[in-house]
Amino acid sequence: MIKAMLSALLVLVALSSTFGKYIPKTGRRTPQTLSRGWGDQLIWAQTYEEGLYWSRSRNKPLMVIFHLKDCPHSQALKKTVADDTEFQRTLDEDFIVLNLMYETTDKHLSPDGQYVPRIIFVDPSMTVRADITGRYANRMYAYEPSDIKILLDNMKKAKKLLKSEL
Amino acid sequence: MIKAMLSALLVLVALSSTFGKYIPKTGRRTPQTLSRGWGDQLIWAQTYEEGLYWSRSRNKPLMVIFHLKDCPHSQALKKTVADDTEFQRTLDEDFIVLNLMYETTDKHLSPDGQYVPRIIFVDPSMTVRADITGRYANRMYAYEPSDIKILLDNMKKAKKLLKSEL
């Protein structure tokens, strides 16, 4: 008897969770994640303003990743970043993270132009760390998957916060 | 034999999908969605810049929802919007949608101040439709769940695009 009631309850719950819900003509979609594949376990800021706010209030550097869905270089870097447990742990514990597929209106985030993938660090004092660069002279904030060691070193640099003027 | 191999394969797939992945000290988190509960089946812009770009390129009005997680008025409106199939269909087919928990730097998005919940329509010509208001004189862009009819009427107004000057 209890079993039958439980089954009936389960059916009801299942029905109520789908009944009447909107389903697009083209079929059910997978809900979009804010991580966009860069690390589902991290807490991502949605916007630059939000990232800056968290960075200031938690006194952690902000890491901004510019990328594009259809860019193979972005995809390769994303896989390297997402699959590296230590990298993910450092991002989660020591950084505020933001990944963007569109440029913001703030030109400080593109010191040498708008390209992807591009990683910019911002100090909690709201200063863009234009001094933290990768190994390409013409695209100073670009990283390839093979540059992961340089990126980790740069994260260490970003963790040394700027001293605010007295 | 084939069955056994399939089982082994399944186990391998299951293992590989969890093995080595980063799990926060505080336990596994549910990945954040961009919808934040306002409609998992809709395609949400992440930033205002992205929303404006889509609005212009697809010639659809942009609907910007400002809300906060811990605001009961936001939560109530969210439930009303998310549960209404026709509302969701209209948003999906006729609008570009963006929900934000942080203010942008663009002051045009707060014609009478920053408060939540607040819904602002933007024409594909990139004009903020400050003329499309709800029923509160002191918070002209606020809506309660009982104002859903007014909101739907306002969506119809927003769908009548502004005529660009020749």
Tab-separated table of C-alpha atoms in Angstrom:
chain	number	residue	atom	x	y	z
A	1	MET	CA	0.000	0.000	0.000
A	2	ILE	CA	2.697	2.452	1.021
A	3	LYS	CA	4.681	1.362	-2.044
A	4	ALA	CA	1.698	2.074	-4.307
A	5	MET	CA	1.243	5.501	-2.755
A	6	LEU	CA	4.921	6.267	-3.180
A	7	SER	CA	4.753	5.276	-6.857
A	8	ALA	CA	1.706	7.460	-7.361
A	9	LEU	CA	3.527	10.322	-5.649
A	10	LEU	CA	6.562	9.832	-7.880
A	11	VAL	CA	4.380	9.908	-10.993
A	12	LEU	CA	2.717	13.097	-9.734
A	13	VAL	CA	6.070	14.755	-9.048
A	14	ALA	CA	7.333	13.728	-12.501
A	15	LEU	CA	4.170	15.069	-14.143
A	16	SER	CA	4.162	18.343	-12.262
A	17	SER	CA	7.780	19.011	-13.184
A	18	THR	CA	7.090	18.773	-16.927
A	19	PHE	CA	3.416	19.647	-17.240
A	20	GLY	CA	2.777	23.077	-18.683
A	21	LYS	CA	6.431	24.017	-18.926
A	22	TYR	CA	7.527	25.889	-22.005
A	23	ILE	CA	9.412	23.803	-24.573
A	24	PRO	CA	10.755	25.589	-27.678
A	25	LYS	CA	9.510	24.455	-31.115
A	26	THR	CA	13.019	23.276	-31.913
A	27	GLY	CA	12.990	20.974	-28.877
A	28	ARG	CA	14.169	21.054	-25.301
A	29	ARG	CA	17.453	22.887	-24.732
A	30	THR	CA	20.194	22.216	-22.210
A	31	PRO	CA	20.195	25.184	-19.792
A	32	GLN	CA	23.163	27.504	-20.374
A	33	THR	CA	25.851	27.498	-17.705
A	34	LEU	CA	27.774	30.560	-16.636
A	35	SER	CA	31.017	28.536	-16.647
A	36	ARG	CA	30.630	27.847	-20.393
A	37	GLY	CA	32.954	24.868	-19.917
A	38	TRP	CA	35.774	26.690	-18.088
A	39	GLY	CA	35.056	24.941	-14.778
A	40	ASP	CA	31.571	23.991	-13.624
A	41	GLN	CA	32.589	23.970	-9.951
A	42	LEU	CA	33.837	27.557	-9.895
A	43	ILE	CA	31.667	30.515	-8.916
A	44	TRP	CA	31.615	32.776	-11.967
A	45	ALA	CA	30.798	36.470	-12.047
A	46	GLN	CA	28.270	37.303	-14.759
A	47	THR	CA	29.536	40.772	-15.622
A	48	TYR	CA	32.707	42.834	-15.261
A	49	GLU	CA	30.944	45.087	-12.736
A	50	GLU	CA	30.071	42.054	-10.618
A	51	GLY	CA	33.647	40.731	-10.893
A	52	LEU	CA	35.092	44.072	-9.773
A	53	TYR	CA	32.691	44.221	-6.834
A	54	TRP	CA	33.648	40.737	-5.610
A	55	SER	CA	37.341	41.389	-6.199
A	56	ARG	CA	37.229	44.518	-4.036
A	57	SER	CA	35.060	43.086	-1.302
A	58	ARG	CA	36.951	39.766	-1.003
A	59	ASN	CA	40.384	41.264	-1.735
A	60	LYS	CA	41.150	38.695	-4.419
A	61	PRO	CA	42.472	39.374	-7.915
A	62	LEU	CA	40.014	39.076	-10.790
A	63	MET	CA	40.858	36.891	-13.790
A	64	VAL	CA	38.960	37.800	-16.971
A	65	ILE	CA	38.973	35.258	-19.797
A	66	PHE	CA	37.840	36.475	-23.227
A	67	HIS	CA	36.958	33.599	-25.528
A	68	LEU	CA	34.703	32.538	-28.392
A	69	LYS	CA	32.694	29.372	-28.840
A	70	ASP	CA	33.858	28.679	-32.371
A	71	CYS	CA	37.526	29.569	-31.846
A	72	PRO	CA	39.723	26.424	-31.744
A	73	HIS	CA	42.425	28.212	-29.704
A	74	SER	CA	39.817	29.197	-27.100
A	75	GLN	CA	38.491	25.632	-27.009
A	76	ALA	CA	41.964	24.122	-26.567
A	77	LEU	CA	42.843	26.523	-23.735
A	78	LYS	CA	39.457	25.914	-22.104
A	79	LYS	CA	40.001	22.151	-22.058
A	80	THR	CA	43.464	22.580	-20.508
A	81	VAL	CA	42.136	24.946	-17.824
A	82	ALA	CA	38.996	22.910	-17.053
A	83	ASP	CA	40.818	19.563	-16.817
A	84	ASP	CA	43.624	20.772	-14.526
A	85	THR	CA	42.543	20.089	-10.927
A	86	GLU	CA	45.241	22.233	-9.324
A	87	PHE	CA	44.520	25.098	-11.685
A	88	GLN	CA	40.823	24.900	-10.848
A	89	ARG	CA	41.559	24.783	-7.115
A	90	THR	CA	43.741	27.914	-7.323
A	91	LEU	CA	41.078	29.749	-9.332
A	92	ASP	CA	38.394	28.730	-6.849
A	93	GLU	CA	40.308	29.621	-3.704
A	94	ASP	CA	42.407	32.626	-4.708
A	95	PHE	CA	40.650	34.363	-7.599
A	96	ILE	CA	37.408	35.936	-8.715
A	97	VAL	CA	36.656	34.520	-12.164
A	98	LEU	CA	34.800	35.891	-15.161
A	99	ASN	CA	34.585	34.495	-18.680
A	100	LEU	CA	33.212	36.692	-21.444
A	101	MET	CA	32.269	36.048	-25.068
A	102	TYR	CA	31.614	39.734	-25.735
A	103	GLU	CA	33.869	42.726	-25.200
A	104	THR	CA	32.930	45.228	-22.529
A	105	THR	CA	32.945	48.980	-23.089
A	106	ASP	CA	35.989	49.299	-20.798
A	107	LYS	CA	39.057	49.819	-22.997
A	108	HIS	CA	41.424	48.988	-20.150
A	109	LEU	CA	40.519	45.340	-20.734
A	110	SER	CA	42.064	45.400	-24.210
A	111	PRO	CA	45.525	46.977	-23.703
A	112	ASP	CA	46.794	45.678	-27.078
A	113	GLY	CA	43.545	44.997	-28.911
A	114	GLN	CA	40.539	42.719	-28.834
A	115	TYR	CA	41.329	39.082	-29.612
A	116	VAL	CA	40.626	35.654	-28.142
A	117	PRO	CA	41.670	33.817	-26.135
A	118	ARG	CA	42.886	36.673	-23.939
A	119	ILE	CA	43.412	36.663	-20.183
A	120	ILE	CA	43.561	39.883	-18.190
A	121	PHE	CA	44.189	40.135	-14.463
A	122	VAL	CA	42.702	42.940	-12.392
A	123	ASP	CA	43.964	43.878	-8.928
A	124	PRO	CA	41.408	44.386	-6.109
A	125	SER	CA	42.412	48.070	-6.255
A	126	MET	CA	40.612	47.986	-9.655
A	127	THR	CA	43.890	48.374	-11.548
A	128	VAL	CA	44.205	46.301	-14.734
A	129	ARG	CA	47.491	44.389	-14.450
A	130	ALA	CA	48.709	45.220	-17.977
A	131	ASP	CA	52.169	44.209	-16.720
A	132	ILE	CA	51.188	40.532	-16.472
A	133	THR	CA	51.756	39.203	-19.982
A	134	GLY	CA	52.263	35.903	-21.783
A	135	ARG	CA	54.965	35.078	-24.322
A	136	TYR	CA	53.660	36.622	-27.552
A	137	ALA	CA	54.903	40.118	-28.394
A	138	ASN	CA	52.007	40.932	-30.718
A	139	ARG	CA	49.250	39.445	-28.542
A	140	MET	CA	50.585	39.959	-25.065
A	141	TYR	CA	47.590	38.511	-23.195
A	142	ALA	CA	47.114	35.382	-25.338
A	143	TYR	CA	47.924	31.898	-24.048
A	144	GLU	CA	48.183	28.542	-25.813
A	145	PRO	CA	47.562	25.272	-23.934
A	146	SER	CA	51.369	24.765	-23.889
A	147	ASP	CA	51.712	28.087	-21.997
A	148	ILE	CA	49.932	26.764	-18.915
A	149	LYS	CA	53.134	27.028	-16.854
A	150	ILE	CA	53.482	30.724	-17.783
A	151	LEU	CA	49.818	31.279	-16.946
A	152	LEU	CA	50.294	29.664	-13.510
A	153	ASP	CA	53.342	31.897	-12.903
A	154	ASN	CA	51.263	34.906	-13.920
A	155	MET	CA	48.555	33.884	-11.463
A	156	LYS	CA	51.209	33.918	-8.728
A	157	LYS	CA	52.177	37.450	-9.827
A	158	ALA	CA	48.526	38.543	-9.731
A	159	LYS	CA	48.194	37.139	-6.202
A	160	LYS	CA	50.876	39.610	-5.066
A	161	LEU	CA	48.445	42.484	-4.712
A	162	LEU	CA	49.376	46.047	-5.547
A	163	LYS	CA	50.142	48.244	-2.593
A	164	SER	CA	47.660	51.064	-2.483
A	165	GLU	CA	49.062	54.545	-2.037
A	166	LEU	CA	48.817	55.988	1.430
B	1	MET	CA	30.539	-11.146	-24.185
B	2	ILE	CA	29.449	-7.936	-25.906
B	3	LYS	CA	27.305	-7.158	-22.862
B	4	ALA	CA	30.309	-7.575	-20.562
B	5	MET	CA	32.414	-5.292	-22.745
B	6	LEU	CA	29.661	-2.700	-22.805
B	7	SER	CA	29.418	-2.780	-19.015
B	8	ALA	CA	33.188	-2.391	-18.712
B	9	LEU	CA	33.031	0.534	-21.128
B	10	LEU	CA	30.235	2.149	-19.129
B	11	VAL	CA	32.251	1.818	-15.917
B	12	LEU	CA	35.266	3.342	-17.663
B	13	VAL	CA	33.205	6.265	-18.967
B	14	ALA	CA	31.722	6.813	-15.511
B	15	LEU	CA	35.174	6.715	-13.913
B	16	SER	CA	36.776	9.036	-16.462
B	17	SER	CA	34.038	11.599	-15.991
B	18	THR	CA	34.675	11.920	-12.272
B	19	PHE	CA	38.305	10.899	-11.838
B	20	GLY	CA	40.659	13.778	-11.201
B	21	LYS	CA	37.986	16.465	-11.502
B	22	TYR	CA	38.174	19.363	-9.073
B	23	ILE	CA	35.700	19.234	-6.212
B	24	PRO	CA	35.632	22.183	-3.765
B	25	LYS	CA	36.391	21.513	-0.083
B	26	THR	CA	32.827	22.481	0.744
B	27	GLY	CA	31.502	19.765	-1.588
B	28	ARG	CA	30.271	19.509	-5.146
B	29	ARG	CA	28.288	22.521	-6.379
B	30	THR	CA	25.419	22.670	-8.837
B	31	PRO	CA	26.736	24.498	-11.920
B	32	GLN	CA	25.358	28.069	-12.160
B	33	THR	CA	22.854	28.710	-14.924
B	34	LEU	CA	22.634	31.921	-16.873
B	35	SER	CA	18.828	31.856	-16.566
B	36	ARG	CA	19.053	32.059	-12.748
B	37	GLY	CA	15.558	30.616	-12.615
B	38	TRP	CA	13.891	33.076	-15.038
B	39	GLY	CA	13.405	30.398	-17.725
B	40	ASP	CA	15.873	27.585	-18.344
B	41	GLN	CA	14.718	27.126	-21.947
B	42	LEU	CA	15.420	30.717	-23.004
B	43	ILE	CA	18.689	31.837	-24.562
B	44	TRP	CA	20.072	34.472	-22.201
B	45	ALA	CA	22.618	37.141	-23.019
B	46	GLN	CA	25.409	37.275	-20.431
B	47	THR	CA	26.093	41.005	-20.589
B	48	TYR	CA	24.350	44.207	-21.696
B	49	GLU	CA	26.829	44.544	-24.579
B	50	GLU	CA	25.926	41.049	-25.776
B	51	GLY	CA	22.201	41.789	-25.430
B	52	LEU	CA	22.520	45.002	-27.460
B	53	TYR	CA	24.470	43.174	-30.172
B	54	TRP	CA	21.821	40.444	-30.504
B	55	SER	CA	18.994	42.977	-30.369
B	56	ARG	CA	20.488	44.956	-33.252
B	57	SER	CA	21.462	41.975	-35.375
B	58	ARG	CA	18.157	40.107	-34.936
B	59	ASN	CA	15.989	43.243	-34.857
B	60	LYS	CA	14.239	42.171	-31.657
B	61	PRO	CA	13.684	44.292	-28.553
B	62	LEU	CA	15.869	43.561	-25.527
B	63	MET	CA	14.265	42.945	-22.135
B	64	VAL	CA	16.571	43.576	-19.179
B	65	ILE	CA	15.504	42.192	-15.799
B	66	PHE	CA	17.312	43.524	-12.738
B	67	HIS	CA	16.831	41.279	-9.719
B	68	LEU	CA	18.449	40.026	-6.530
B	69	LYS	CA	18.656	36.507	-5.149
B	70	ASP	CA	17.530	37.406	-1.641
B	71	CYS	CA	14.768	39.838	-2.628
B	72	PRO	CA	11.312	38.299	-2.082
B	73	HIS	CA	9.714	40.616	-4.681
B	74	SER	CA	12.268	39.457	-7.264
B	75	GLN	CA	11.633	35.825	-6.344
B	76	ALA	CA	7.861	36.186	-6.620
B	77	LEU	CA	8.083	37.891	-10.024
B	78	LYS	CA	10.593	35.283	-11.198
B	79	LYS	CA	8.243	32.431	-10.329
B	80	THR	CA	5.367	34.111	-12.170
B	81	VAL	CA	7.491	34.720	-15.272
B	82	ALA	CA	9.140	31.277	-15.278
B	83	ASP	CA	5.903	29.337	-14.781
B	84	ASP	CA	3.906	31.136	-17.497
B	85	THR	CA	4.236	29.122	-20.706
B	86	GLU	CA	2.860	31.828	-22.998
B	87	PHE	CA	5.075	34.451	-21.399
B	88	GLN	CA	8.121	32.228	-21.904
B	89	ARG	CA	7.160	31.544	-25.531
B	90	THR	CA	6.845	35.276	-26.280
B	91	LEU	CA	10.190	35.990	-24.628
B	92	ASP	CA	11.846	33.174	-26.567
B	93	GLU	CA	10.422	34.056	-29.949
B	94	ASP	CA	10.159	37.844	-29.921
B	95	PHE	CA	12.744	39.149	-27.444
B	96	ILE	CA	16.405	39.125	-26.552
B	97	VAL	CA	16.594	38.477	-22.805
B	98	LEU	CA	19.094	39.456	-20.150
B	99	ASN	CA	18.837	39.098	-16.383
B	100	LEU	CA	21.316	40.937	-14.179
B	101	MET	CA	22.063	40.864	-10.471
B	102	TYR	CA	24.505	43.781	-10.726
B	103	GLU	CA	23.999	47.230	-12.164
B	104	THR	CA	25.868	48.160	-15.335
B	105	THR	CA	27.765	51.420	-15.746
B	106	ASP	CA	25.127	52.598	-18.237
B	107	LYS	CA	22.901	55.133	-16.478
B	108	HIS	CA	20.224	54.883	-19.163
B	109	LEU	CA	19.238	51.571	-17.582
B	110	SER	CA	18.171	53.286	-14.366
B	111	PRO	CA	15.921	56.158	-15.499
B	112	ASP	CA	14.422	56.585	-12.012
B	113	GLY	CA	17.021	54.887	-9.848
B	114	GLN	CA	18.478	51.484	-9.107
B	115	TYR	CA	16.062	49.059	-7.499
B	116	VAL	CA	14.867	45.486	-7.969
B	117	PRO	CA	12.902	43.976	-9.509
B	118	ARG	CA	13.110	46.369	-12.437
B	119	ILE	CA	12.384	45.664	-16.097
B	120	ILE	CA	13.713	47.904	-18.856
B	121	PHE	CA	13.029	47.459	-22.556
B	122	VAL	CA	15.570	48.519	-25.171
B	123	ASP	CA	14.694	49.036	-28.837
B	124	PRO	CA	16.973	47.449	-31.500
B	125	SER	CA	17.933	51.044	-32.379
B	126	MET	CA	19.684	50.948	-28.956
B	127	THR	CA	17.176	53.379	-27.460
B	128	VAL	CA	16.114	52.648	-23.886
B	129	ARG	CA	12.295	52.616	-23.876
B	130	ALA	CA	11.905	54.821	-20.783
B	131	ASP	CA	8.306	55.395	-21.986
B	132	ILE	CA	7.309	51.786	-21.211
B	133	THR	CA	6.419	51.857	-17.537
B	134	GLY	CA	4.470	49.844	-14.978
B	135	ARG	CA	1.907	51.133	-12.510
B	136	TYR	CA	3.999	52.601	-9.694
B	137	ALA	CA	4.722	56.335	-9.879
B	138	ASN	CA	7.786	56.185	-7.649
B	139	ARG	CA	9.278	53.023	-9.166
B	140	MET	CA	8.164	53.211	-12.732
B	141	TYR	CA	9.887	50.047	-13.959
B	142	ALA	CA	8.919	47.759	-11.063
B	143	TYR	CA	6.384	44.949	-11.458
B	144	GLU	CA	4.622	42.750	-8.925
B	145	PRO	CA	3.397	39.240	-9.840
B	146	SER	CA	-0.139	40.694	-10.017
B	147	ASP	CA	1.078	43.134	-12.707
B	148	ILE	CA	1.740	40.372	-15.231
B	149	LYS	CA	-1.039	41.660	-17.509
B	150	ILE	CA	0.567	45.127	-17.589
B	151	LEU	CA	3.938	43.541	-18.285
B	152	LEU	CA	2.483	41.574	-21.200
B	153	ASP	CA	0.908	44.774	-22.589
B	154	ASN	CA	4.286	46.508	-22.232
B	155	MET	CA	5.942	43.675	-24.146
B	156	LYS	CA	3.473	44.309	-26.970
B	157	LYS	CA	4.458	48.007	-26.898
B	158	ALA	CA	8.150	47.081	-27.022
B	159	LYS	CA	7.511	44.846	-30.041
B	160	LYS	CA	6.337	47.932	-31.950
B	161	LEU	CA	9.832	49.023	-32.873
B	162	LEU	CA	10.854	52.660	-33.037
B	163	LYS	CA	11.055	54.111	-36.507
B	164	SER	CA	14.591	55.194	-37.146
B	165	GLU	CA	15.068	58.687	-38.539
B	166	LEU	CA	15.756	58.876	-42.260
